[in-house]
XYZ file of N, CA and C in Angstrom:
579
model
N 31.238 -2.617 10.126
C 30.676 -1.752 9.097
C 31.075 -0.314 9.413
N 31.421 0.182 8.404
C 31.739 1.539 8.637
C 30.944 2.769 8.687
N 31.551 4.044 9.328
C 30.035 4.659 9.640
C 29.381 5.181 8.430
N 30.138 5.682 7.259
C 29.417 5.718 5.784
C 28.671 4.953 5.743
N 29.326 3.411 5.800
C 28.309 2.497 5.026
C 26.944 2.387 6.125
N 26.901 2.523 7.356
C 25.700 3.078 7.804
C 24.483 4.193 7.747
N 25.762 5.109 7.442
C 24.720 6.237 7.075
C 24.555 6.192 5.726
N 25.047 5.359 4.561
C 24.153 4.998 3.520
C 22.854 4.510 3.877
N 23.188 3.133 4.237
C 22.361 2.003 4.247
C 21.042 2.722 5.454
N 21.120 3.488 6.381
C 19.565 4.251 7.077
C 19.302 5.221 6.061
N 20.354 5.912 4.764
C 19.474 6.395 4.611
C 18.216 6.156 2.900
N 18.979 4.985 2.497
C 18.209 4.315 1.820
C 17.167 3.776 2.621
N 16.853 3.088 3.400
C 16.351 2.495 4.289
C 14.918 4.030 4.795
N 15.715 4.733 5.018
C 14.515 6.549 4.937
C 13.833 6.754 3.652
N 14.567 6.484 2.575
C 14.064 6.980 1.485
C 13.142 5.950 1.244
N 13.096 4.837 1.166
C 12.509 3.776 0.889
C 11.400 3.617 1.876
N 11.270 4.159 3.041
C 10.175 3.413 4.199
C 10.563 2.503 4.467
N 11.310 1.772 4.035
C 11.740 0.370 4.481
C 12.162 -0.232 5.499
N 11.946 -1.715 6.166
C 12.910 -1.848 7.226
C 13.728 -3.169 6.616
N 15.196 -2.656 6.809
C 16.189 -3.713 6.113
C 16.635 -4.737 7.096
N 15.300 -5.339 6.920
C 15.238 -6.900 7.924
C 15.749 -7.784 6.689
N 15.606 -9.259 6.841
C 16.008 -10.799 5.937
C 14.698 -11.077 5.907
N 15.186 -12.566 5.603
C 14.054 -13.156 4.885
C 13.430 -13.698 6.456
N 13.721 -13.740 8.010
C 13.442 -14.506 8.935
C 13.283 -13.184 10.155
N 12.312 -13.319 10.445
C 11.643 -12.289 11.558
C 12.702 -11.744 13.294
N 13.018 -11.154 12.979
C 13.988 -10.241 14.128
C 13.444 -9.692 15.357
N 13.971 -10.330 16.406
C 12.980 -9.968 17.893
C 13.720 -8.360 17.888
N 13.348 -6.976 18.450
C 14.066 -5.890 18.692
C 13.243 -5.995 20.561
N 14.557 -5.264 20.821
C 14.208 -4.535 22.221
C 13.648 -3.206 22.621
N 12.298 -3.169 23.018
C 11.607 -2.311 23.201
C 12.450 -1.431 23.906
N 12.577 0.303 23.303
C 12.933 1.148 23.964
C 11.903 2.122 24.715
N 12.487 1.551 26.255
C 10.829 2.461 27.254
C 11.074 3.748 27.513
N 12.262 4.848 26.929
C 12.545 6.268 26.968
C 11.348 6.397 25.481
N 11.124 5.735 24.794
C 10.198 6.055 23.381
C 8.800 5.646 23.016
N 8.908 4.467 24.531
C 7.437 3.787 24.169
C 6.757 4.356 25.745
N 5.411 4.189 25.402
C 4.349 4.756 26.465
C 2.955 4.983 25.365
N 2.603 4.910 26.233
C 0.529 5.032 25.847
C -0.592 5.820 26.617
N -0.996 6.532 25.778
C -1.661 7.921 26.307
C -3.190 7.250 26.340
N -3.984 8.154 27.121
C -5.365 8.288 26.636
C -6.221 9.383 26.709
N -7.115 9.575 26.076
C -7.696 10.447 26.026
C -9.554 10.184 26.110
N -10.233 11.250 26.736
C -11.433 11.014 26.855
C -12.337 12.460 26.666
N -13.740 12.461 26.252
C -14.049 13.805 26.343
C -14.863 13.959 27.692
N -14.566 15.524 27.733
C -14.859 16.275 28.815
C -16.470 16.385 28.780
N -18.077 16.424 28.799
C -18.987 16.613 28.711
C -18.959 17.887 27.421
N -18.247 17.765 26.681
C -18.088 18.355 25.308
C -17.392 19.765 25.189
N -16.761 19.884 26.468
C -15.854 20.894 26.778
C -14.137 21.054 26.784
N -13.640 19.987 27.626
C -12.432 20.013 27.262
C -12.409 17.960 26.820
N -11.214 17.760 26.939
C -10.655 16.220 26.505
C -9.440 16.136 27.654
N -9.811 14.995 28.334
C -9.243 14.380 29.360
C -8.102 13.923 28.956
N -6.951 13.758 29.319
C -5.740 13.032 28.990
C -4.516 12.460 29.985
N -4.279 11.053 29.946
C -3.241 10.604 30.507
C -2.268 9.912 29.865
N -1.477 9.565 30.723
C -0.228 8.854 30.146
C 0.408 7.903 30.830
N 0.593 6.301 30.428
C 1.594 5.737 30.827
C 2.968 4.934 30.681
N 3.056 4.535 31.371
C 4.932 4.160 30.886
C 5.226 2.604 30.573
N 5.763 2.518 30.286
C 6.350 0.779 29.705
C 6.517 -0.194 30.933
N 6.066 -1.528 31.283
C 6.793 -1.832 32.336
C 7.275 -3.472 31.899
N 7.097 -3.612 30.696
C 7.570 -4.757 29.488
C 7.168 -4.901 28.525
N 8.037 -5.382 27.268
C 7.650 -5.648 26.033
C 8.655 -6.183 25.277
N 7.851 -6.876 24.479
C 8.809 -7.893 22.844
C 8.015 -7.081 21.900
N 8.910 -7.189 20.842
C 8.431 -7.190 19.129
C 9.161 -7.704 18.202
N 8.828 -8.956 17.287
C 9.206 -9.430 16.295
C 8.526 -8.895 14.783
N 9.902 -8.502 13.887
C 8.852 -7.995 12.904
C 9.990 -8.600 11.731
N 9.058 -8.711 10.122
C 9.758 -9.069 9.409
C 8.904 -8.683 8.250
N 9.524 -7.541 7.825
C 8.840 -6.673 6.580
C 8.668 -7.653 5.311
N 10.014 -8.266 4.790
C 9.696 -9.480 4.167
C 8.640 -10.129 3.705
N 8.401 -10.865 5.108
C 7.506 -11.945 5.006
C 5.986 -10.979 5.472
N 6.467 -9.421 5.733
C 4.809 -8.763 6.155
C 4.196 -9.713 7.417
N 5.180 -9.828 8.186
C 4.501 -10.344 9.724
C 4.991 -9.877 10.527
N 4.971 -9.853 12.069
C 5.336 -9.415 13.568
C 4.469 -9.784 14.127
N 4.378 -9.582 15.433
C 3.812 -9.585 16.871
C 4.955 -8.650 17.833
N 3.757 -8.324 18.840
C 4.226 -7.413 19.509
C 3.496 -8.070 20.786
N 4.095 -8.040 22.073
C 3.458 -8.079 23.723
C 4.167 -7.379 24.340
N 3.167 -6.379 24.567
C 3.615 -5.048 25.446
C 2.490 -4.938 26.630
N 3.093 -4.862 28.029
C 2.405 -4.808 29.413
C 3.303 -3.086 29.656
N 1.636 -2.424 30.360
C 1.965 -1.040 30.703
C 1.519 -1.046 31.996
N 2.361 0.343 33.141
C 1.690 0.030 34.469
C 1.216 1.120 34.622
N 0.040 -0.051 35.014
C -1.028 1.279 35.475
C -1.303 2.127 36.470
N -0.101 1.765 37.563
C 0.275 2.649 38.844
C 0.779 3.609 38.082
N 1.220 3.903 36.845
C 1.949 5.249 36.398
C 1.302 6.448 35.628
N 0.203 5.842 35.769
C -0.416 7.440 34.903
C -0.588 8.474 35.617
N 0.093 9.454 34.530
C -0.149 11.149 34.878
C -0.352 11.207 34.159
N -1.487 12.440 34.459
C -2.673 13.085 34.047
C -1.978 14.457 33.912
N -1.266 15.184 34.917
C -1.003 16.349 35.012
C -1.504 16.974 36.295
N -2.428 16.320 36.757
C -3.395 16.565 38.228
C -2.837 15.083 38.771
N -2.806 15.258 40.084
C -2.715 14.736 41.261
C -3.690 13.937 41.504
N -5.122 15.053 41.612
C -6.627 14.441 41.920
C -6.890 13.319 40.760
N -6.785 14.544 39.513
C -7.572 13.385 38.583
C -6.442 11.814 38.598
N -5.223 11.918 38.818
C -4.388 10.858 38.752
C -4.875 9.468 40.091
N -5.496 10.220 41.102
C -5.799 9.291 41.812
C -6.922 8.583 41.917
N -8.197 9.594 41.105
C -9.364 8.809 40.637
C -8.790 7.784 39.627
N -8.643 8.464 38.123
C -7.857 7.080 37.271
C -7.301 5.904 38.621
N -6.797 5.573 39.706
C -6.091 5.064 39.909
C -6.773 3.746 40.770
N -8.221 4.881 41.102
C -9.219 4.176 42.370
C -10.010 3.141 41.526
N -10.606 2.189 42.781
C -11.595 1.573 42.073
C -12.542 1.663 40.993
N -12.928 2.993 41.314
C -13.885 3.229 40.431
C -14.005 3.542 39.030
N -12.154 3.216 38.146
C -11.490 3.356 37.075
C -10.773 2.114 36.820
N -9.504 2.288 37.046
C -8.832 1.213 36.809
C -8.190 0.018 37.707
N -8.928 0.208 39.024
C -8.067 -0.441 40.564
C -7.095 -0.687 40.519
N -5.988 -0.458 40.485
C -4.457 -0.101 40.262
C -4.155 -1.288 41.102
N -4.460 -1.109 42.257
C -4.060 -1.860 43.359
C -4.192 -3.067 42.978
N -5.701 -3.809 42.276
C -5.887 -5.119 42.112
C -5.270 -5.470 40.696
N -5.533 -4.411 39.634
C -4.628 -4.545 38.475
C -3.642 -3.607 38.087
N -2.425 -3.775 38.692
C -1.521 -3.110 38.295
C -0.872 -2.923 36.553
N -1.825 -3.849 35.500
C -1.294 -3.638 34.938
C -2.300 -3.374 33.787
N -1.692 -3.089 32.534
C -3.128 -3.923 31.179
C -2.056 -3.961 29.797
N -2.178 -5.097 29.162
C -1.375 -5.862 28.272
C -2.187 -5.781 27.266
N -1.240 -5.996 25.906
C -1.553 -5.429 24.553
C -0.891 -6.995 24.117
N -1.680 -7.900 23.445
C -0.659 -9.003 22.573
C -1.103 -9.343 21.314
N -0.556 -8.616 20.070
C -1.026 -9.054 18.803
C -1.365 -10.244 18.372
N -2.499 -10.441 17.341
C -2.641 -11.949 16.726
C -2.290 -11.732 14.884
N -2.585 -10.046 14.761
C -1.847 -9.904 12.826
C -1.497 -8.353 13.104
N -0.243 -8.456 12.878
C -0.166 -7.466 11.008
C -0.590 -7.014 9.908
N -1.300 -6.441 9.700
C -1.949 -6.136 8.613
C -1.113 -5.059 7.423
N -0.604 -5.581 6.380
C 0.278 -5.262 5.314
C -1.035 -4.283 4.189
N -0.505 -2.865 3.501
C -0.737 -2.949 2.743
C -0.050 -1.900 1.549
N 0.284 -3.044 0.351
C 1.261 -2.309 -0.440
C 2.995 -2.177 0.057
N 2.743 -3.442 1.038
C 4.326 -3.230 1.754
C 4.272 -2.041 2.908
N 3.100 -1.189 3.391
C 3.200 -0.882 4.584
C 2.252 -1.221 5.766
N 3.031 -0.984 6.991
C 2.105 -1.609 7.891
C 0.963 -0.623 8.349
N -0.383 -0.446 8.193
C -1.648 -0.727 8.192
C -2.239 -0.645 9.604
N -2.074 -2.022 10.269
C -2.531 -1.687 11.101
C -2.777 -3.100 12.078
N -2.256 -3.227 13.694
C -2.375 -4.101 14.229
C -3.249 -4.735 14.800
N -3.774 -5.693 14.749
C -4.560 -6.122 15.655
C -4.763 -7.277 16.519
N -5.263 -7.318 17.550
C -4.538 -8.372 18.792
C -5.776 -8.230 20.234
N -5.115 -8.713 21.349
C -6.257 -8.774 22.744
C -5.615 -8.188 23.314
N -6.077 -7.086 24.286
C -6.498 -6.074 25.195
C -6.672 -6.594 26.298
N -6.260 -6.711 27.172
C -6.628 -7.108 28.664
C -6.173 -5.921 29.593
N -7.377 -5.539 30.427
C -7.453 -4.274 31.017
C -8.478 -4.756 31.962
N -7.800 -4.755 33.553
C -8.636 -5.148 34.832
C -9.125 -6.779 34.509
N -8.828 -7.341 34.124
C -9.202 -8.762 33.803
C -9.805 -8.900 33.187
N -10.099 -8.121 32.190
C -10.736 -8.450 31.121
C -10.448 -8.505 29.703
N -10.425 -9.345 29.030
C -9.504 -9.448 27.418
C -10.527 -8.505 26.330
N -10.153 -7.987 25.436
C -11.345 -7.792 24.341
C -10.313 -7.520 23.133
N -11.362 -7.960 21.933
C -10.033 -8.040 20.548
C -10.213 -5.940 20.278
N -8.946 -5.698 19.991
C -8.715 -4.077 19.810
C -7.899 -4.220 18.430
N -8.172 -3.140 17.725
C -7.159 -3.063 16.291
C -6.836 -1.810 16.744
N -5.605 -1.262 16.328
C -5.069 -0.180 16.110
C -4.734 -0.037 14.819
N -5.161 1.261 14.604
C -4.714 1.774 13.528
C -2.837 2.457 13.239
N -2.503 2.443 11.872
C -1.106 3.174 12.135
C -1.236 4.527 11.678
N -0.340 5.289 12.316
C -0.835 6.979 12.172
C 0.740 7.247 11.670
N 1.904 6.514 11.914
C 2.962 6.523 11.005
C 4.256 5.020 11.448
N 4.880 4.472 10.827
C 5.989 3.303 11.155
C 6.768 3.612 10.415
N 8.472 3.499 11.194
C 9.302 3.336 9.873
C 10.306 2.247 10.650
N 11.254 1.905 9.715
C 12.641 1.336 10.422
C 13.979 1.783 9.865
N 14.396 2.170 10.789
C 15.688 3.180 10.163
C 17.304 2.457 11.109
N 18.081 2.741 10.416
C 19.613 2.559 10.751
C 20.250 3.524 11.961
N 19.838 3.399 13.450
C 20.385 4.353 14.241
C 21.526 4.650 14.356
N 21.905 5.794 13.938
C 23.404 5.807 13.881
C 24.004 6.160 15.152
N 23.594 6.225 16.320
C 23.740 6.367 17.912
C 24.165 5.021 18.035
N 23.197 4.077 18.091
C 23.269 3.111 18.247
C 23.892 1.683 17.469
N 24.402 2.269 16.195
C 24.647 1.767 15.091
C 23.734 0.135 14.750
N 22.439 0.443 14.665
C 21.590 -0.845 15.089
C 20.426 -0.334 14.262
N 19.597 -0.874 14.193
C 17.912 -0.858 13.286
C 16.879 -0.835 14.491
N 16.458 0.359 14.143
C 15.073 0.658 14.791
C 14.143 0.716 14.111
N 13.164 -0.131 14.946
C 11.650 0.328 13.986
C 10.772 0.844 15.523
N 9.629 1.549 14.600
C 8.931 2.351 15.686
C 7.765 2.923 14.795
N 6.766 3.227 16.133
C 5.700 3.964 15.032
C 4.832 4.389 16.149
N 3.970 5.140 15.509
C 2.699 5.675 16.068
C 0.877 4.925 16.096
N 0.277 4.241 17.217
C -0.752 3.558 16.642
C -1.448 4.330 17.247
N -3.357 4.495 16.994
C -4.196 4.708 17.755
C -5.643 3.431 17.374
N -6.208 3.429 18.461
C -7.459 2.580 18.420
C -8.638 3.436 19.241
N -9.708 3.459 19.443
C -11.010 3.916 20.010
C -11.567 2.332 20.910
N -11.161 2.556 21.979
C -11.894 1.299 22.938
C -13.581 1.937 23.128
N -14.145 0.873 23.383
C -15.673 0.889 24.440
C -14.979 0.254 26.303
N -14.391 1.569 26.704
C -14.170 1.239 28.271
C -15.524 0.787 29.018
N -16.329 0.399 28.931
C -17.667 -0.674 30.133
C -17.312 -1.830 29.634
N -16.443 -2.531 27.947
C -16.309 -3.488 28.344
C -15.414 -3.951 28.750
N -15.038 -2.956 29.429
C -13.575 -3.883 30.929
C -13.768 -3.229 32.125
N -15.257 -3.263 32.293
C -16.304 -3.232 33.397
C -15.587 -1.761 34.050
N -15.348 -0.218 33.079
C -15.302 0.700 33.491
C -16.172 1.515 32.775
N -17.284 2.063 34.113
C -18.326 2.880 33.491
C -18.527 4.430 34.164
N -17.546 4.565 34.949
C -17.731 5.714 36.114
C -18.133 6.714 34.778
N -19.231 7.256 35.838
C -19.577 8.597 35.355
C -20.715 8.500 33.723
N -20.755 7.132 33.773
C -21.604 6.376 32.165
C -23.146 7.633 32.173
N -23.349 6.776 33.372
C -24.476 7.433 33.483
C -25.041 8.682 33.698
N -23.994 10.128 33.715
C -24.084 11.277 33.743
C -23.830 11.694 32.294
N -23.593 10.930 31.488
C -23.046 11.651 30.319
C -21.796 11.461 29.805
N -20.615 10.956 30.974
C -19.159 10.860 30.010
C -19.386 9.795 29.433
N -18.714 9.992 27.834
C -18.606 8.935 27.133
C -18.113 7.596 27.430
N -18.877 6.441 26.739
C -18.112 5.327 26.892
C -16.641 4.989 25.700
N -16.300 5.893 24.789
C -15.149 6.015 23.952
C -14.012 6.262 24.673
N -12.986 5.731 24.622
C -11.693 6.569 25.425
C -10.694 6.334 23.691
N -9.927 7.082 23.082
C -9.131 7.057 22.452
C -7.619 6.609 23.280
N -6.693 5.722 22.394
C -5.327 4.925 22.551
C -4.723 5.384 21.779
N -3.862 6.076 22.266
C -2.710 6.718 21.294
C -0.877 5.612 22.236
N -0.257 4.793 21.166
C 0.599 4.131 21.798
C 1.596 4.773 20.699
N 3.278 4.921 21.273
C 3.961 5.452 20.489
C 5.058 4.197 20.915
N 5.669 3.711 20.485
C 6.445 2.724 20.513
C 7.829 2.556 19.429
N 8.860 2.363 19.888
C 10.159 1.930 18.871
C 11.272 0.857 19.828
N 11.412 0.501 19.054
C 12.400 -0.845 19.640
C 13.655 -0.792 18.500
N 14.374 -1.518 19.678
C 15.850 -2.085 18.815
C 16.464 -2.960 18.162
N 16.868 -3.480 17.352
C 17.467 -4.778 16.981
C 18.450 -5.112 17.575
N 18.863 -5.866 18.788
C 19.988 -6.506 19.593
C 21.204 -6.935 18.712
């Protein structure tokens, strides 16, 4: 294909929102320079806490079409920065996320949620320190576009969800006042192989 007919076809594909998948669902390869998952928490109503971590595997099958996908994405939790050192090593201790005993916490969709032909919003199980719980994310933006770097189809997007962290038996600090809310901000895009 030629590079016109690429940079047509992404940019119909822009104009449209669209992702120019078939009629049969397309695995892409998660790109971990684009994907990572933040969090955020409030401060006793002063500032908002924030970390970040990095990819350490993931699939996504999606098929605009038929309005389905799944996604299983594992993040490690030895990698969050905070921006502090200290606060990076509390997050890291027992008394947060025990890094050591769970190095990790996994995201695996059960729907897609379509509406009007856009995607809406995912929802799936959460497992964080051994513990599963059903989480929806919301979408804050998705598209799938024609990379012309890569001359390949990317889709990608922005989700967030609001967990209750005690139920994955993290409560530090419950009882002084920090909230049990932590906000999930995941930014994610993958490739079509």
């Amino acid at each position: 294909m030629g590079s016109s007919s690429v940079l047509v076809q992404g940019l119909v594909a822009l104009a449209a929102g669209l992702c120019p998948l078939g009629a049969s669902a397309i695995e892409h390869r998660i790109d971990p320079t684009h994907t990572f998952a933040t969090f955020e928490i409030d401060h006793f109503g002063a500032t908002t806490n924030r970390g970040r971590f990095v990819l350490k595997q993931g699939a996504l099958d999606f098929n605009l079409a038929e309005e389905t996908g799944k996604v299983d994405v594992t993040l490690d939790t030895t990698s969050v920065s905070t921006g502090s050192a200290v606060f990076d090593a509390k997050v890291r201790s027992d008394d947060v996320l025990d890094v050591e005993r769970f190095p990790t916490a996994r995201f695996v969709s059960d729907r897609f949620v379509f509406e009007r032909g856009r995607l809406t919003e995912v929802r799936g199980q959460l497992t964080l320190k051994d513990q599963t719980q059903p989480v929806s994310f919301r979408t804050l933006k998705f598209n799938c576009y024609n990379n012309l770097m890569f001359g390949r189809t990317v889709c990608g997007g922005e989700f967030e969800a609001v967990i209750d962290r005690t139920a994955f038996g993290i409560d530090y600090l419950v009882r002084f006042g920090m909230p049990k809310e932590v906000r999930l901000l995941v930014q994610m895009e993958a490739i079509q192989p």
